[in-house]
Coordinates of C-alpha atoms (C1' of nucleotides) in Angstrom, one line a residue:
Chain A
M24 CA -13.9 11.1 -19.6
K25 CA -17.4 10.4 -18.4
A26 CA -18.5 10.6 -14.8
A27 CA -19.0 6.8 -14.3
A28 CA -15.6 6.1 -15.8
R29 CA -14.0 8.7 -13.6
H30 CA -15.6 7.2 -10.5
L31 CA -14.3 3.8 -11.4
R32 CA -10.8 5.1 -12.0
I33 CA -10.8 6.9 -8.7
R34 CA -11.9 3.8 -6.9
E35 CA -9.1 2.0 -8.7
L36 CA -6.5 4.6 -7.7
L37 CA -7.6 4.4 -4.1
E38 CA -7.1 0.7 -4.1
S39 CA -3.4 1.2 -4.6
Q40 CA -2.9 4.5 -2.8
E41 CA -4.4 5.5 0.5
F42 CA -4.4 9.2 -0.6
V43 CA -5.0 10.8 -4.0
D44 CA -4.1 14.3 -4.8
Q45 CA -6.7 16.6 -6.3
D46 CA -4.3 17.8 -9.0
V47 CA -3.2 14.3 -9.8
L48 CA -6.8 13.3 -10.2
C49 CA -7.5 16.2 -12.6
A50 CA -4.6 15.2 -14.8
E51 CA -5.4 11.5 -14.6
L52 CA -9.1 11.9 -15.3
R53 CA -8.6 14.8 -17.8
A54 CA -11.4 16.6 -16.0
S55 CA -11.7 20.0 -14.4
E56 CA -11.2 20.7 -10.7
S57 CA -14.9 21.2 -10.4
S58 CA -15.8 17.8 -11.9
V59 CA -13.3 16.0 -9.8
R60 CA -14.6 17.8 -6.7
R61 CA -18.2 16.7 -7.5
D62 CA -16.9 13.1 -8.1
L63 CA -15.3 13.1 -4.7
I64 CA -18.5 14.4 -3.1
T65 CA -20.5 11.7 -4.7
L66 CA -18.0 8.9 -3.8
E67 CA -17.8 10.2 -0.3
S68 CA -21.6 10.0 0.1
E69 CA -21.3 6.4 -1.1
G70 CA -18.8 5.7 1.6
V71 CA -16.1 4.9 -0.9
L72 CA -13.7 7.6 0.3
K73 CA -13.2 10.4 2.7
R74 CA -12.6 13.8 1.4
V75 CA -9.6 15.7 2.9
Y76 CA -8.1 19.0 2.1
G77 CA -6.3 18.7 -1.3
G78 CA -7.6 15.3 -2.2
A79 CA -9.2 12.2 -0.8
M80 CA -8.3 9.3 1.4
A81 CA -9.3 5.7 1.0
M82 CA -12.1 4.8 3.4
Q83 CA -10.6 1.6 4.8
P84 CA -6.8 1.8 5.2
R85 CA -6.8 -1.9 4.8
D86 CA -9.6 -3.8 3.2
T87 CA -11.4 -5.0 6.3
A88 CA -13.5 -7.4 4.3
L89 CA -10.5 -9.3 3.2
D90 CA -8.2 -8.8 6.1
F91 CA -8.0 -10.9 9.3
D92 CA -11.1 -9.3 10.7
W93 CA -13.4 -11.7 8.8
Q94 CA -14.0 -13.6 12.0
S95 CA -15.6 -10.7 13.8
G96 CA -17.7 -9.2 11.0
R97 CA -21.5 -8.8 11.4
M98 CA -22.3 -11.9 9.3
A99 CA -19.8 -14.0 11.2
A100 CA -22.2 -16.7 12.2
E101 CA -23.7 -17.0 8.7
K102 CA -20.3 -17.1 7.2
R103 CA -19.2 -19.9 9.5
R104 CA -22.3 -22.0 8.7
I105 CA -21.8 -21.4 5.0
A106 CA -18.2 -22.2 5.3
A107 CA -18.8 -25.4 7.2
L108 CA -21.3 -26.6 4.5
A109 CA -19.0 -25.6 1.7
A110 CA -16.1 -27.5 3.3
T111 CA -18.1 -30.7 3.2
L112 CA -18.1 -30.5 -0.6
V113 CA -14.3 -30.9 -0.7
E114 CA -13.1 -34.5 -0.7
D115 CA -9.9 -35.6 1.0
N116 CA -6.7 -35.3 -1.0
Q117 CA -8.2 -33.1 -3.6
T118 CA -6.5 -30.0 -5.0
V119 CA -8.5 -27.0 -3.9
L120 CA -8.2 -23.5 -5.3
L121 CA -9.2 -20.8 -2.8
D122 CA -9.6 -17.1 -3.7
G123 CA -9.1 -14.3 -1.3
G124 CA -12.6 -13.5 -0.2
S125 CA -13.5 -13.2 3.5
T126 CA -16.1 -16.0 3.3
V127 CA -13.5 -18.2 1.7
A128 CA -11.1 -17.5 4.6
A129 CA -13.8 -19.0 6.8
V130 CA -14.0 -22.0 4.5
A131 CA -10.2 -22.3 5.0
T132 CA -10.5 -22.6 8.7
A133 CA -13.2 -25.2 8.2
L134 CA -10.8 -27.2 6.1
L135 CA -8.2 -27.3 8.8
G136 CA -7.3 -30.8 9.8
R137 CA -8.2 -32.3 6.5
S138 CA -5.7 -33.8 4.1
L139 CA -5.6 -31.6 1.0
H140 CA -3.6 -29.7 -1.5
V141 CA -4.5 -26.0 -1.3
M142 CA -3.7 -23.4 -3.8
T143 CA -4.4 -19.7 -3.2
N144 CA -3.4 -16.2 -4.1
S145 CA -4.2 -14.9 -0.6
L146 CA -1.5 -14.5 2.0
A147 CA -4.2 -14.4 4.7
I148 CA -5.4 -17.8 3.7
A149 CA -1.9 -19.3 3.4
E150 CA -1.5 -18.0 7.0
V151 CA -4.5 -20.0 8.1
F152 CA -2.8 -23.2 7.0
R153 CA 0.5 -22.3 8.5
D154 CA 0.6 -25.0 11.0
A155 CA -1.6 -27.5 9.2
R156 CA 0.9 -30.3 8.5
Q157 CA -1.7 -32.4 6.6
I158 CA -2.3 -29.6 4.1
D159 CA 0.1 -28.7 1.4
V160 CA -0.1 -25.1 0.4
T161 CA 0.9 -23.6 -2.9
L162 CA 0.9 -19.8 -3.4
T163 CA 0.4 -18.3 -6.8
G164 CA 3.1 -15.7 -7.3
G165 CA 2.5 -12.1 -8.3
Y166 CA 2.5 -8.6 -7.1
V167 CA 1.7 -8.4 -3.4
Y168 CA -1.3 -6.1 -3.0
P169 CA -0.8 -4.9 0.6
R170 CA -4.3 -3.8 1.3
L171 CA -5.9 -7.1 0.3
R172 CA -2.9 -9.3 1.3
A173 CA -3.4 -11.0 -2.0
L174 CA -1.2 -11.8 -5.0
L175 CA -2.4 -10.3 -8.3
G176 CA -1.2 -9.2 -11.7
P177 CA 0.0 -11.0 -14.8
L178 CA 2.5 -13.2 -13.1
C179 CA -0.3 -14.5 -10.8
E180 CA -2.6 -15.1 -13.7
Q181 CA 0.0 -16.8 -15.7
M182 CA 0.8 -19.1 -12.8
I183 CA -2.9 -20.0 -12.3
S184 CA -3.3 -20.7 -16.0
S185 CA -0.5 -23.3 -15.8
I186 CA -2.2 -25.4 -13.2
T187 CA -5.4 -27.5 -12.7
A188 CA -7.5 -28.0 -9.6
D189 CA -10.3 -30.3 -8.6
V190 CA -12.4 -27.6 -7.1
L191 CA -12.5 -23.8 -6.7
I192 CA -14.1 -22.1 -3.8
M193 CA -14.7 -18.5 -4.5
G194 CA -16.2 -15.6 -2.6
I195 CA -18.2 -13.1 -4.6
G196 CA -19.3 -9.4 -4.1
G197 CA -22.6 -9.5 -6.0
I198 CA -24.9 -11.9 -7.8
T199 CA -27.6 -10.9 -10.3
A200 CA -29.2 -12.4 -13.4
E201 CA -26.3 -10.9 -15.3
G202 CA -23.8 -13.0 -13.4
F203 CA -21.2 -12.7 -10.7
S204 CA -19.4 -9.5 -9.9
N205 CA -16.8 -8.3 -7.4
S206 CA -16.1 -5.1 -5.6
N207 CA -12.5 -5.0 -6.4
T208 CA -11.4 -4.5 -10.0
L209 CA -8.0 -6.1 -9.6
V210 CA -9.1 -9.5 -8.2
V211 CA -11.3 -10.4 -11.1
G212 CA -8.4 -11.2 -13.4
P213 CA -7.0 -14.0 -11.2
E214 CA -10.5 -15.2 -10.4
R215 CA -11.3 -15.7 -14.1
K216 CA -8.2 -17.8 -14.5
M217 CA -9.2 -19.8 -11.4
I218 CA -12.5 -20.5 -12.9
E219 CA -10.8 -21.9 -16.0
A220 CA -8.3 -23.9 -14.0
A221 CA -10.9 -25.7 -11.8
H222 CA -13.1 -28.7 -12.7
K223 CA -15.7 -27.7 -10.3
V224 CA -16.6 -24.1 -9.2
I225 CA -18.2 -23.5 -5.8
V226 CA -19.4 -20.0 -5.0
V227 CA -19.9 -19.0 -1.4
A228 CA -22.0 -15.9 -0.7
D229 CA -24.4 -14.9 2.1
H230 CA -27.9 -13.8 1.0
T231 CA -27.0 -10.1 1.2
K232 CA -24.8 -10.5 -1.9
F233 CA -27.8 -11.5 -4.1
G234 CA -29.7 -9.0 -6.3
R235 CA -26.9 -6.5 -6.2
A236 CA -24.1 -6.0 -8.7
A237 CA -20.7 -5.0 -7.5
V238 CA -18.4 -2.7 -9.5
T239 CA -16.8 -5.2 -11.8
H240 CA -18.5 -8.0 -13.7
L241 CA -16.7 -11.3 -13.2
A242 CA -18.5 -14.0 -15.1
S243 CA -21.9 -15.3 -16.1
L244 CA -23.9 -17.5 -13.7
D245 CA -23.2 -20.6 -15.9
V246 CA -19.6 -20.9 -14.7
A247 CA -20.7 -22.0 -11.2
D248 CA -21.5 -25.6 -10.4
V249 CA -22.6 -25.1 -6.8
V250 CA -23.6 -22.0 -4.8
V251 CA -23.6 -22.1 -1.0
S252 CA -25.6 -19.5 0.8
D253 CA -27.7 -19.2 3.9
A254 CA -31.4 -20.0 4.5
E255 CA -32.5 -16.4 4.4
L256 CA -32.1 -16.3 0.6
P257 CA -35.3 -15.2 -1.1
Q258 CA -37.1 -17.7 -3.3
E259 CA -36.7 -15.6 -6.4
H260 CA -33.0 -15.8 -6.2
Q261 CA -33.1 -19.5 -5.5
A262 CA -35.2 -19.9 -8.6
L263 CA -32.7 -17.9 -10.7
L264 CA -29.8 -20.1 -9.8
R265 CA -31.8 -23.3 -10.4
Q266 CA -32.8 -22.1 -13.8
H267 CA -29.1 -21.9 -14.7
G268 CA -28.6 -25.5 -13.5
I269 CA -26.7 -24.5 -10.5
Q270 CA -26.8 -26.8 -7.4
L271 CA -27.9 -24.6 -4.5
L272 CA -27.1 -25.4 -0.9
L273 CA -28.4 -23.4 2.0
A274 CA -26.7 -23.4 5.4
Chain B
M10 CA 3.1 17.5 -0.7
K11 CA -0.4 17.8 0.8
A12 CA -1.1 17.5 4.5
A13 CA -2.9 14.1 4.2
A14 CA -0.1 12.7 2.1
R15 CA 2.5 14.0 4.6
H16 CA 0.7 12.4 7.5
L17 CA 0.7 9.0 5.7
R18 CA 4.3 9.3 5.0
I19 CA 5.2 10.2 8.5
R20 CA 3.2 7.2 9.8
E21 CA 5.0 5.0 7.3
L22 CA 8.4 6.3 8.3
L23 CA 7.7 5.6 12.0
E24 CA 6.9 2.0 11.2
S25 CA 10.5 1.4 10.1
Q26 CA 12.2 3.8 12.5
E27 CA 11.6 4.5 16.1
F28 CA 12.6 8.2 15.8
V29 CA 12.4 10.7 12.9
D30 CA 14.3 13.9 12.8
Q31 CA 12.6 17.2 12.0
D32 CA 15.1 18.1 9.3
V33 CA 14.8 14.7 7.7
L34 CA 11.1 15.1 7.6
C35 CA 11.3 18.5 6.0
A36 CA 13.5 17.1 3.3
E37 CA 11.5 13.9 2.9
L38 CA 8.1 15.7 2.8
R39 CA 9.3 18.8 0.9
A40 CA 7.6 20.9 3.4
S41 CA 8.6 23.8 5.7
E42 CA 9.6 23.4 9.3
S43 CA 6.3 25.0 10.3
S44 CA 4.2 22.5 8.3
V45 CA 6.0 19.6 9.6
R46 CA 5.7 20.8 13.1
R47 CA 1.9 21.2 12.6
D48 CA 1.7 17.7 11.2
L49 CA 3.5 16.3 14.2
I50 CA 1.1 18.2 16.6
T51 CA -1.9 16.7 14.7
L52 CA -0.5 13.2 14.7
E53 CA 0.5 13.5 18.4
S54 CA -3.1 14.4 19.2
E55 CA -4.2 11.4 17.3
G56 CA -1.9 9.2 19.4
V57 CA 0.2 8.2 16.5
L58 CA 3.5 9.5 17.8
K59 CA 5.1 11.3 20.6
R60 CA 6.7 14.7 19.9
V61 CA 10.3 15.0 21.3
Y62 CA 12.8 17.8 21.0
G63 CA 14.0 17.8 17.3
G64 CA 11.5 15.3 15.9
A65 CA 9.1 12.6 16.9
M66 CA 9.1 9.1 18.4
A67 CA 6.9 6.2 17.3
M68 CA 4.1 5.6 19.8
Q69 CA 4.0 1.9 19.9
P70 CA 7.2 0.0 19.5
R71 CA 7.0 -1.8 16.2
D72 CA 6.6 -5.4 17.0
T73 CA 6.2 -7.3 13.8
A74 CA 9.6 -6.6 12.4
L75 CA 11.4 -7.3 15.7
D76 CA 10.1 -10.6 16.8
F77 CA 11.5 -12.5 13.9
D78 CA 14.1 -14.9 15.1
W79 CA 16.9 -13.6 13.0
Q80 CA 17.3 -10.5 15.1
S81 CA 18.0 -12.3 18.3
G82 CA 20.5 -14.8 16.9
R83 CA 24.1 -14.9 18.1
M84 CA 25.5 -13.0 15.2
A85 CA 22.8 -10.4 15.3
A86 CA 25.1 -7.4 15.5
E87 CA 27.3 -8.6 12.7
K88 CA 24.3 -9.4 10.5
R89 CA 22.9 -5.9 11.0
R90 CA 26.2 -4.3 10.0
I91 CA 26.6 -6.6 7.0
A92 CA 23.0 -5.9 6.1
A93 CA 23.4 -2.1 6.3
L94 CA 26.4 -2.2 4.1
A95 CA 24.7 -4.5 1.5
A96 CA 21.7 -2.2 1.4
T97 CA 23.9 0.7 0.3
L98 CA 24.7 -1.3 -2.9
V99 CA 21.1 -1.1 -4.0
E100 CA 20.1 2.0 -5.9
D101 CA 16.6 3.5 -5.6
N102 CA 14.0 2.2 -8.0
Q103 CA 15.9 -0.9 -8.8
T104 CA 14.4 -4.4 -9.0
V105 CA 15.9 -6.4 -6.2
L106 CA 15.7 -10.2 -5.8
L107 CA 15.9 -11.4 -2.2
D108 CA 16.3 -15.0 -1.3
G109 CA 15.1 -16.4 2.0
G110 CA 18.2 -16.4 4.2
S111 CA 18.2 -14.9 7.7
T112 CA 21.0 -12.4 6.8
V113 CA 19.0 -11.4 3.8
A114 CA 16.0 -10.7 6.0
A115 CA 18.2 -8.3 7.9
V116 CA 19.0 -6.6 4.5
A117 CA 15.3 -6.4 3.9
T118 CA 14.8 -4.4 7.1
A119 CA 17.7 -2.2 6.1
L120 CA 15.9 -1.4 2.8
L121 CA 12.8 -0.2 4.5
G122 CA 11.9 3.3 3.5
R123 CA 13.6 3.1 0.2
S124 CA 11.8 3.2 -3.1
L125 CA 12.2 -0.2 -4.8
H126 CA 10.7 -3.2 -6.4
V127 CA 11.4 -6.3 -4.4
M128 CA 10.9 -9.8 -5.6
T129 CA 11.3 -12.7 -3.2
N130 CA 10.3 -16.3 -2.4
S131 CA 10.2 -15.7 1.3
L132 CA 7.0 -15.0 3.1
A133 CA 9.0 -13.7 6.1
I134 CA 10.6 -11.1 3.9
A135 CA 7.3 -10.1 2.2
E136 CA 6.1 -9.6 5.7
V137 CA 8.9 -7.2 6.4
F138 CA 7.7 -4.9 3.6
R139 CA 4.0 -5.2 4.6
D140 CA 3.6 -1.6 5.5
A141 CA 6.3 -0.1 3.3
R142 CA 4.3 1.8 0.8
Q143 CA 7.3 2.9 -1.2
I144 CA 8.2 -0.7 -2.0
D145 CA 6.4 -2.9 -4.5
V146 CA 6.7 -6.5 -3.5
T147 CA 6.2 -9.5 -5.9
L148 CA 6.2 -13.0 -4.5
T149 CA 7.3 -15.9 -6.6
G150 CA 4.6 -18.6 -6.4
G151 CA 5.3 -22.1 -5.4
Y152 CA 4.9 -24.7 -2.7
V153 CA 4.8 -23.2 0.8
Y154 CA 7.5 -24.8 2.8
P155 CA 6.2 -24.2 6.3
R156 CA 9.5 -24.5 8.2
L157 CA 11.3 -22.0 6.1
R158 CA 8.3 -19.9 5.3
A159 CA 9.5 -19.9 1.7
L160 CA 8.1 -20.7 -1.7
L161 CA 9.9 -23.5 -3.5
G162 CA 9.4 -26.1 -6.2
P163 CA 9.0 -26.1 -10.0
L164 CA 6.3 -23.4 -10.1
C165 CA 8.6 -21.1 -8.1
E166 CA 11.6 -21.8 -10.4
Q167 CA 9.5 -21.4 -13.5
M168 CA 8.3 -18.0 -12.2
I169 CA 11.8 -16.8 -11.4
S170 CA 13.0 -17.9 -14.9
S171 CA 10.4 -15.6 -16.5
I172 CA 11.7 -12.4 -14.9
T173 CA 14.8 -10.2 -14.7
A174 CA 16.2 -8.2 -11.8
D175 CA 18.8 -5.6 -11.4
V176 CA 20.4 -7.2 -8.4
L177 CA 20.1 -10.4 -6.3
I178 CA 21.0 -10.4 -2.6
M179 CA 21.6 -13.9 -1.5
G180 CA 22.4 -15.5 1.8
I181 CA 24.7 -18.5 1.8
G182 CA 25.4 -21.5 4.0
G183 CA 29.0 -22.2 3.1
I184 CA 31.8 -20.7 1.0
T185 CA 34.9 -22.7 -0.1
A186 CA 37.2 -22.7 -3.1
E187 CA 34.8 -25.1 -4.7
G188 CA 32.0 -22.4 -4.5
F189 CA 28.9 -21.6 -2.6
S190 CA 26.8 -24.1 -0.9
N191 CA 23.7 -24.2 1.2
S192 CA 22.4 -26.3 4.0
N193 CA 19.0 -26.9 2.6
T194 CA 18.7 -29.0 -0.5
L195 CA 15.3 -27.5 -1.5
V196 CA 16.3 -23.9 -1.7
V197 CA 19.2 -24.3 -4.2
G198 CA 16.8 -24.7 -7.1
P199 CA 15.2 -21.3 -6.8
E200 CA 18.5 -19.8 -5.9
R201 CA 20.2 -21.0 -9.1
K202 CA 17.3 -19.5 -11.1
M203 CA 17.7 -16.3 -9.2
I204 CA 21.4 -16.1 -10.1
E205 CA 20.4 -16.4 -13.7
A206 CA 17.7 -13.8 -13.5
A207 CA 19.8 -11.1 -11.9
H208 CA 22.3 -8.8 -13.6
K209 CA 24.4 -8.4 -10.4
V210 CA 24.8 -11.0 -7.6
I211 CA 25.5 -9.9 -4.1
V212 CA 26.3 -12.6 -1.5
V213 CA 25.9 -11.7 2.2
A214 CA 27.6 -14.0 4.7
D215 CA 29.3 -13.5 8.0
H216 CA 32.9 -14.8 8.4
T217 CA 31.7 -18.1 10.0
K218 CA 30.4 -19.3 6.7
F219 CA 33.8 -19.2 5.1
G220 CA 36.0 -22.3 4.7
R221 CA 33.2 -24.7 5.3
A222 CA 31.0 -26.5 2.8
A223 CA 27.3 -26.9 3.5
V224 CA 25.3 -30.0 2.3
T225 CA 24.4 -28.9 -1.2
H226 CA 26.6 -27.3 -3.8
L227 CA 24.9 -24.3 -5.2
A228 CA 27.3 -22.6 -7.7
S229 CA 30.9 -21.7 -8.3
L230 CA 32.4 -18.6 -6.9
D231 CA 32.4 -16.9 -10.3
V232 CA 28.7 -16.2 -10.2
A233 CA 29.0 -13.6 -7.4
D234 CA 29.9 -10.0 -8.3
V235 CA 30.1 -8.8 -4.7
V236 CA 30.5 -10.5 -1.4
V237 CA 29.6 -8.6 1.8
S238 CA 31.0 -10.0 5.1
D239 CA 32.4 -8.7 8.4
A240 CA 35.9 -7.5 9.4
E241 CA 36.8 -10.8 11.1
L242 CA 37.2 -12.5 7.8
P243 CA 40.7 -14.1 7.6
Q244 CA 43.0 -12.8 4.9
E245 CA 43.2 -16.2 3.1
H246 CA 39.5 -16.1 2.4
Q247 CA 39.7 -12.5 1.3
A248 CA 42.4 -13.5 -1.1
L249 CA 40.4 -16.4 -2.5
L250 CA 37.5 -14.1 -3.4
R251 CA 39.7 -11.5 -4.9
Q252 CA 41.3 -14.1 -7.1
H253 CA 37.9 -14.8 -8.6
G254 CA 37.5 -11.1 -9.4
I255 CA 34.8 -10.7 -6.7
Q256 CA 34.5 -7.3 -5.1
L257 CA 34.7 -7.8 -1.3
L258 CA 33.2 -5.5 1.2
L259 CA 33.7 -5.8 5.0
A260 CA 31.3 -4.3 7.4
Chain C
dG3 C1' -34.3 17.8 -35.5
dC4 C1' -35.6 20.0 -31.5
dT5 C1' -36.2 20.7 -26.6
dA6 C1' -35.4 19.6 -21.7
dA7 C1' -32.4 17.8 -18.5
dT8 C1' -28.0 16.8 -17.1
dT9 C1' -23.1 17.4 -17.0
dT10 C1' -19.2 20.2 -17.4
dG11 C1' -15.8 23.9 -16.8
dA12 C1' -15.0 28.6 -15.3
dT13 C1' -15.3 32.3 -12.0
dC14 C1' -15.4 34.5 -7.4
dG15 C1' -15.5 35.3 -2.5
dA16 C1' -14.7 32.6 1.8
dT17 C1' -12.0 29.4 4.1
dT18 C1' -7.9 26.7 5.1
dT19 C1' -3.2 25.8 4.7
dT20 C1' 1.4 27.1 4.1
dG21 C1' 6.0 29.1 4.8
dA22 C1' 8.7 32.9 6.7
dT23 C1' 9.6 35.7 10.8
dT24 C1' 10.1 36.8 15.5
dG25 C1' 11.2 36.2 20.2
dA26 C1' 11.2 32.7 24.0
dC27 C1' 12.8 28.4 25.3
dT28 C1' 15.9 24.1 25.5
dT29 C1' 20.0 21.6 24.7
dT30 C1' 24.9 21.3 24.0
dG31 C1' 29.6 21.8 25.0
dA32 C1' 33.3 24.4 26.8
Chain D
dT3 C1' 28.1 28.5 34.7
dC4 C1' 27.6 30.6 30.4
dA5 C1' 27.1 31.3 25.5
dA6 C1' 26.1 29.5 21.1
dA7 C1' 23.3 26.7 18.4
dG8 C1' 19.2 24.6 17.8
dT9 C1' 14.3 24.2 18.5
dC10 C1' 9.7 25.8 19.6
dA11 C1' 5.3 28.5 19.7
dA12 C1' 2.9 32.3 18.0
dT13 C1' 1.8 35.4 14.3
dC14 C1' 0.8 37.0 9.7
dA15 C1' 0.7 37.5 4.7
dA16 C1' 0.7 34.7 0.6
dA17 C1' -0.9 30.7 -1.7
dA18 C1' -3.9 27.0 -2.3
dT19 C1' -8.3 24.9 -1.8
dC20 C1' -13.2 25.0 -1.1
dG21 C1' -18.2 25.8 -1.9
dA22 C1' -21.5 28.1 -4.6
dT23 C1' -23.1 29.9 -8.8
dC24 C1' -23.8 30.2 -13.7
dA25 C1' -23.2 29.8 -18.7
dA26 C1' -21.7 26.5 -22.2
dA27 C1' -21.5 21.9 -23.7
dT28 C1' -23.3 17.4 -23.8
dT29 C1' -26.7 14.0 -23.5
dA30 C1' -31.4 12.0 -23.4
dG31 C1' -36.1 11.9 -24.8
dC32 C1' -39.5 12.8 -28.0

DNA sequence: GCTAATTTGATCGATTTTGATTGACTTTGA
DNA sequence: TCAAAGTCAATCAAAATCGATCAAATTAGC
């Protein structure tokens, strides 16, 4: 197995386990102890994991980006402004698909008090609407992924395939000319289904997400109808989106 | 097992139990007394636990699991006994369907620490397993019914129909000769599907549920394989169940 | 096809962790 | 109170892991 493939697989393993054993990695990756060790050194320098005696630990025990901390992050103010703007694009009584991104969680709070039908695969977002009596919430089923507090897997995708929504609001890990990408391999499956299920696709992403590709390619730029970002977004990226006929809104 | 993995497992165990025994840890972690002792010293210095003679205590009293209402109810002690007994009927690595009843939630806590695949339509129960790394949780999708914190409706039923489980543990509102009944009309739909999906049906109900019919008829007595109740259950009701070939266990 | 650069797997001494042992200490129960 | 059983801390040899090095294998560039 090639180095890049190994790195990907290690990241993937660390998404479902907090600790991976050296021996297990050697077997799983069909690579020598030395190679695995080098991989771990590389990934540690990238901040993906922390090396410990006999293996490696996942860097964040729970994915902070997608957990409840989203309110206190560094980009909190930007996110709130983006979220508020994105929320205005939703009309009352629409059916809204929300994915599990942290910016999307901010959109969810901005939607509180509206009259809507919300569908999501994120337990954290369902939690946001817990006391919102005006909002009907439907959860997709699926495997509960503890670190992301999201529902994933074939059952989830199958469920999303069987429904239709007026609008999808989706967070994203990276945006380049090649398209949208996400940092977590597992979430792209449901997200692709969500894109298919929604009449209108709104992507929310602060300017730091532009020009960089996250691990997993999600979809080409064409799938988005609207992108909501902040005013610091460089002109070149603005132009890129407009070339693809995407409506761009800056908070 | 490597040190890092052991530390994780110890933390995990302390989330579901206030106290862990030295011997139990040695067996669970497949490590020597010395190693376990060293682990405990490390974790104590990290403030995770407090070492006591013969084992270790959890540092902060686990809150999440305890402040759910079902533990403070009037029948709390009975429920815990019934739950503990019902939990013994589940074998490791089985797929277990859990409905959303309060007694079932008690069973869920009794299952913590086991190695299982759990499927449920209750958000409260999914919450119980939030930090149980040995337990895979799958949520059925569906409409989020805020008052019950459960997933219901056609999407939910459709999802349950598409799966199979080794055993179903179901709470019940009323038991009479006519069969099982439940107090909430909405939950019986998913429950009927669960009965179909499971190879073995275990009903948990304290003795107060016998001899009274709740609002909605759910199913005949024949669907149950085992009923777990408490010792105060009158003979006549015990006889009724046995007539239907149901195994009766009294906690 | 050939060469240079990179990646891989094996080896070895240094370091860390582990499990067994010993004697001192604590708890238990009569 | 005392003795027996259980637990603890300290020590040490054995085992496992690590980091560094180097030759072989693979890949990339020309």
